[in-house]
mmCIF file of N, CA and C in Angstrom:
data_model
loop_
_atom_site.group_PDB
_atom_site.id
_atom_site.type_symbol
_atom_site.label_atom_id
_atom_site.label_comp_id
_atom_site.label_asym_id
_atom_site.label_seq_id
_atom_site.Cartn_x
_atom_site.Cartn_y
_atom_site.Cartn_z
ATOM 1 N N MET A 1214 0.951 -1.128 -0.069
ATOM 2 C CA MET A 1214 0.069 0.001 0.108
ATOM 3 C C MET A 1214 0.944 1.306 0.019
ATOM 4 N N ALA A 1215 0.353 2.237 -0.714
ATOM 5 C CA ALA A 1215 1.309 3.400 -0.844
ATOM 6 C C ALA A 1215 0.912 4.428 0.130
ATOM 7 N N TYR A 1216 1.781 5.256 0.499
ATOM 8 C CA TYR A 1216 1.431 6.386 1.457
ATOM 9 C C TYR A 1216 1.818 7.692 0.798
ATOM 10 N N LYS A 1217 1.008 8.649 1.033
ATOM 11 C CA LYS A 1217 1.391 10.150 0.625
ATOM 12 C C LYS A 1217 1.770 10.834 1.914
ATOM 13 N N VAL A 1218 2.824 11.672 1.986
ATOM 14 C CA VAL A 1218 3.335 12.312 3.121
ATOM 15 C C VAL A 1218 3.158 13.769 2.890
ATOM 16 N N LYS A 1219 2.662 14.476 4.006
ATOM 17 C CA LYS A 1219 2.680 15.840 4.025
ATOM 18 C C LYS A 1219 3.834 16.327 4.773
ATOM 19 N N TYR A 1220 4.406 17.488 4.180
ATOM 20 C CA TYR A 1220 5.496 18.116 4.825
ATOM 21 C C TYR A 1220 5.215 19.579 5.280
ATOM 22 N N ALA A 1221 5.800 19.816 6.499
ATOM 23 C CA ALA A 1221 5.743 21.090 6.953
ATOM 24 C C ALA A 1221 7.066 21.879 6.285
ATOM 25 N N VAL A 1222 6.682 23.082 5.760
ATOM 26 C CA VAL A 1222 7.706 23.769 5.066
ATOM 27 C C VAL A 1222 8.066 24.988 5.884
ATOM 28 N N TYR A 1223 9.186 25.275 6.289
ATOM 29 C CA TYR A 1223 9.729 26.432 7.135
ATOM 30 C C TYR A 1223 10.652 27.294 6.316
ATOM 31 N N ASP A 1224 10.384 28.531 6.201
ATOM 32 C CA ASP A 1224 11.253 29.528 5.570
ATOM 33 C C ASP A 1224 12.089 30.345 6.719
ATOM 34 N N ARG A 1225 13.271 30.068 6.792
ATOM 35 C CA ARG A 1225 14.172 30.670 8.004
ATOM 36 C C ARG A 1225 13.401 30.461 9.304
ATOM 37 N N GLY A 1226 12.870 29.245 9.558
ATOM 38 C CA GLY A 1226 12.280 28.997 10.978
ATOM 39 C C GLY A 1226 10.753 29.297 10.941
ATOM 40 N N VAL A 1227 10.301 29.993 9.972
ATOM 41 C CA VAL A 1227 8.819 30.418 10.052
ATOM 42 C C VAL A 1227 8.034 29.492 9.277
ATOM 43 N N LEU A 1228 7.035 28.892 9.849
ATOM 44 C CA LEU A 1228 6.185 27.922 9.087
ATOM 45 C C LEU A 1228 5.319 28.443 8.032
ATOM 46 N N MET A 1229 5.409 27.984 6.818
ATOM 47 C CA MET A 1229 4.708 28.478 5.693
ATOM 48 C C MET A 1229 3.488 27.639 5.471
ATOM 49 N N GLY A 1230 3.468 26.490 5.860
ATOM 50 C CA GLY A 1230 2.318 25.680 5.786
ATOM 51 C C GLY A 1230 2.804 24.076 5.539
ATOM 52 N N GLN A 1231 1.718 23.354 5.396
ATOM 53 C CA GLN A 1231 2.002 21.810 5.071
ATOM 54 C C GLN A 1231 1.428 21.478 3.750
ATOM 55 N N TYR A 1232 2.295 20.728 3.026
ATOM 56 C CA TYR A 1232 2.054 20.494 1.662
ATOM 57 C C TYR A 1232 2.559 19.058 1.323
ATOM 58 N N TYR A 1233 1.951 18.654 0.212
ATOM 59 C CA TYR A 1233 2.486 17.233 -0.322
ATOM 60 C C TYR A 1233 3.869 17.530 -1.182
ATOM 61 N N ALA A 1234 4.605 16.495 -1.583
ATOM 62 C CA ALA A 1234 5.851 16.648 -2.047
ATOM 63 C C ALA A 1234 5.720 17.403 -3.417
ATOM 64 N N ASP A 1235 4.832 17.151 -4.262
ATOM 65 C CA ASP A 1235 4.742 17.837 -5.467
ATOM 66 C C ASP A 1235 4.303 19.389 -5.298
ATOM 67 N N GLU A 1236 3.696 19.685 -4.249
ATOM 68 C CA GLU A 1236 3.365 21.067 -3.952
ATOM 69 C C GLU A 1236 4.632 21.783 -3.389
ATOM 70 N N VAL A 1237 5.448 21.066 -2.640
ATOM 71 C CA VAL A 1237 6.643 21.601 -2.034
ATOM 72 C C VAL A 1237 7.648 21.895 -3.202
ATOM 73 N N ALA A 1238 7.678 21.017 -4.134
ATOM 74 C CA ALA A 1238 8.565 21.164 -5.277
ATOM 75 C C ALA A 1238 8.266 22.317 -6.056
ATOM 76 N N GLU A 1239 6.906 22.681 -6.286
ATOM 77 C CA GLU A 1239 6.591 23.834 -7.028
ATOM 78 C C GLU A 1239 6.778 25.078 -6.090
ATOM 79 N N LEU A 1240 6.412 25.044 -4.916
ATOM 80 C CA LEU A 1240 6.518 26.166 -4.045
ATOM 81 C C LEU A 1240 7.902 26.695 -3.884
ATOM 82 N N ILE A 1241 9.011 25.883 -3.652
ATOM 83 C CA ILE A 1241 10.272 26.394 -3.464
ATOM 84 C C ILE A 1241 11.284 26.102 -4.503
ATOM 85 N N GLY A 1242 10.861 25.410 -5.529
ATOM 86 C CA GLY A 1242 11.685 25.167 -6.653
ATOM 87 C C GLY A 1242 12.692 24.112 -6.585
ATOM 88 N N ILE A 1243 12.262 23.038 -5.743
ATOM 89 C CA ILE A 1243 13.286 21.916 -5.486
ATOM 90 C C ILE A 1243 12.673 20.726 -6.339
ATOM 91 N N PRO A 1244 13.575 19.799 -6.895
ATOM 92 C CA PRO A 1244 13.116 18.660 -7.506
ATOM 93 C C PRO A 1244 12.332 17.848 -6.606
ATOM 94 N N GLN A 1245 11.175 17.301 -7.035
ATOM 95 C CA GLN A 1245 10.309 16.405 -6.144
ATOM 96 C C GLN A 1245 10.998 15.443 -5.545
ATOM 97 N N LYS A 1246 11.727 14.641 -6.281
ATOM 98 C CA LYS A 1246 12.568 13.574 -5.585
ATOM 99 C C LYS A 1246 13.451 13.851 -4.628
ATOM 100 N N ARG A 1247 13.803 15.201 -4.401
ATOM 101 C CA ARG A 1247 14.699 15.739 -3.267
ATOM 102 C C ARG A 1247 13.928 15.926 -2.062
ATOM 103 N N VAL A 1248 12.718 16.143 -2.101
ATOM 104 C CA VAL A 1248 11.895 16.612 -0.983
ATOM 105 C C VAL A 1248 12.059 15.592 0.344
ATOM 106 N N PHE A 1249 12.019 14.312 0.020
ATOM 107 C CA PHE A 1249 12.274 13.340 1.040
ATOM 108 C C PHE A 1249 13.707 13.385 1.616
ATOM 109 N N ALA A 1250 14.621 13.693 0.701
ATOM 110 C CA ALA A 1250 16.041 13.599 1.139
ATOM 111 C C ALA A 1250 16.395 14.789 2.161
ATOM 112 N N TYR A 1251 15.800 16.018 1.775
ATOM 113 C CA TYR A 1251 15.989 17.092 2.596
ATOM 114 C C TYR A 1251 15.269 16.962 3.978
ATOM 115 N N SER A 1252 14.083 16.388 3.850
ATOM 116 C CA SER A 1252 13.293 16.055 5.073
ATOM 117 C C SER A 1252 14.045 15.138 5.974
ATOM 118 N N ALA A 1253 14.465 14.068 5.465
ATOM 119 C CA ALA A 1253 15.212 13.130 6.295
ATOM 120 C C ALA A 1253 16.554 13.627 6.816
ATOM 121 N N SER A 1254 17.187 14.375 6.175
ATOM 122 C CA SER A 1254 18.483 14.883 6.588
ATOM 123 C C SER A 1254 18.508 15.998 7.479
ATOM 124 N N GLY A 1255 17.415 16.804 7.436
ATOM 125 C CA GLY A 1255 17.362 18.121 8.387
ATOM 126 C C GLY A 1255 18.161 19.218 7.675
ATOM 127 N N ALA A 1256 18.725 19.050 6.419
ATOM 128 C CA ALA A 1256 19.563 19.987 5.817
ATOM 129 C C ALA A 1256 18.571 21.138 5.234
ATOM 130 N N ARG A 1257 19.042 22.466 5.201
ATOM 131 C CA ARG A 1257 18.254 23.369 4.652
ATOM 132 C C ARG A 1257 18.469 23.487 2.936
ATOM 133 N N TYR A 1258 17.396 23.685 2.403
ATOM 134 C CA TYR A 1258 17.490 23.914 0.950
ATOM 135 C C TYR A 1258 17.768 25.408 0.698
ATOM 136 N N GLN A 1259 18.840 25.656 -0.147
ATOM 137 C CA GLN A 1259 19.303 26.907 -0.455
ATOM 138 C C GLN A 1259 19.586 27.804 0.885
ATOM 139 N N GLY A 1260 19.973 27.052 1.986
ATOM 140 C CA GLY A 1260 20.262 27.758 3.185
ATOM 141 C C GLY A 1260 19.034 28.413 3.910
ATOM 142 N N ARG A 1261 17.839 28.073 3.368
ATOM 143 C CA ARG A 1261 16.653 28.828 3.757
ATOM 144 C C ARG A 1261 15.486 27.961 4.224
ATOM 145 N N TYR A 1262 15.232 27.038 3.412
ATOM 146 C CA TYR A 1262 13.938 26.060 3.730
ATOM 147 C C TYR A 1262 14.358 24.842 4.413
ATOM 148 N N THR A 1263 13.439 24.599 5.411
ATOM 149 C CA THR A 1263 13.603 23.463 6.073
ATOM 150 C C THR A 1263 12.345 22.518 5.960
ATOM 151 N N LEU A 1264 12.473 21.312 5.725
ATOM 152 C CA LEU A 1264 11.200 20.471 5.496
ATOM 153 C C LEU A 1264 11.172 19.393 6.542
ATOM 154 N N GLU A 1265 9.998 19.057 6.962
ATOM 155 C CA GLU A 1265 9.793 18.332 7.965
ATOM 156 C C GLU A 1265 8.481 17.325 7.674
ATOM 157 N N ALA A 1266 8.665 15.981 7.548
ATOM 158 C CA ALA A 1266 7.569 15.170 7.336
ATOM 159 C C ALA A 1266 6.667 15.221 8.627
ATOM 160 N N VAL A 1267 5.378 15.475 8.398
ATOM 161 C CA VAL A 1267 4.315 15.551 9.548
ATOM 162 C C VAL A 1267 3.292 14.538 9.585
ATOM 163 N N GLU A 1268 2.808 14.192 8.364
ATOM 164 C CA GLU A 1268 1.685 13.311 8.412
ATOM 165 C C GLU A 1268 1.840 12.369 7.134
ATOM 166 N N ARG A 1269 1.294 11.108 7.355
ATOM 167 C CA ARG A 1269 1.373 10.085 6.328
ATOM 168 C C ARG A 1269 -0.094 9.619 6.143
ATOM 169 N N TYR A 1270 -0.461 9.549 4.798
ATOM 170 C CA TYR A 1270 -1.854 9.260 4.438
ATOM 171 C C TYR A 1270 -1.719 7.902 3.580
ATOM 172 N N ARG A 1271 -2.555 6.907 3.907
ATOM 173 C CA ARG A 1271 -2.572 5.862 3.162
ATOM 174 C C ARG A 1271 -3.500 6.057 1.818
ATOM 175 N N SER A 1272 -2.968 5.763 0.803
ATOM 176 C CA SER A 1272 -3.613 5.832 -0.633
ATOM 177 C C SER A 1272 -3.823 4.611 -1.242
ATOM 178 N N ARG A 1273 -4.939 4.576 -1.851
ATOM 179 C CA ARG A 1273 -5.091 3.271 -2.620
ATOM 180 C C ARG A 1273 -4.556 3.386 -4.055
ATOM 181 N N VAL A 1274 -3.791 2.390 -4.552
ATOM 182 C CA VAL A 1274 -3.299 2.558 -5.822
ATOM 183 C C VAL A 1274 -3.863 1.289 -6.633
ATOM 184 N N GLY A 1275 -4.270 1.631 -7.853
ATOM 185 C CA GLY A 1275 -4.784 0.491 -8.682
ATOM 186 C C GLY A 1275 -6.198 0.296 -8.419
#
C-alpha cells in the first residue's frame, strides 16, 4: 500500500504551511524527488527552507 506524506515547510524557521511533495517542489523550486532527502537529513534547501515530514496518508493504488 502506498503512502502520501505531508511536509511542513519552514522559511528561515517560520512555518509557511503543510504540503504534499509535488506542492513543495513547485513552491520552493526543488526537484520533487529531493523533498524526502531534505526532510530526512534536516538540511536546509538553499540555506533557507527546512522540510519536516508531519503526516502520512494511506492511498489506494490501482
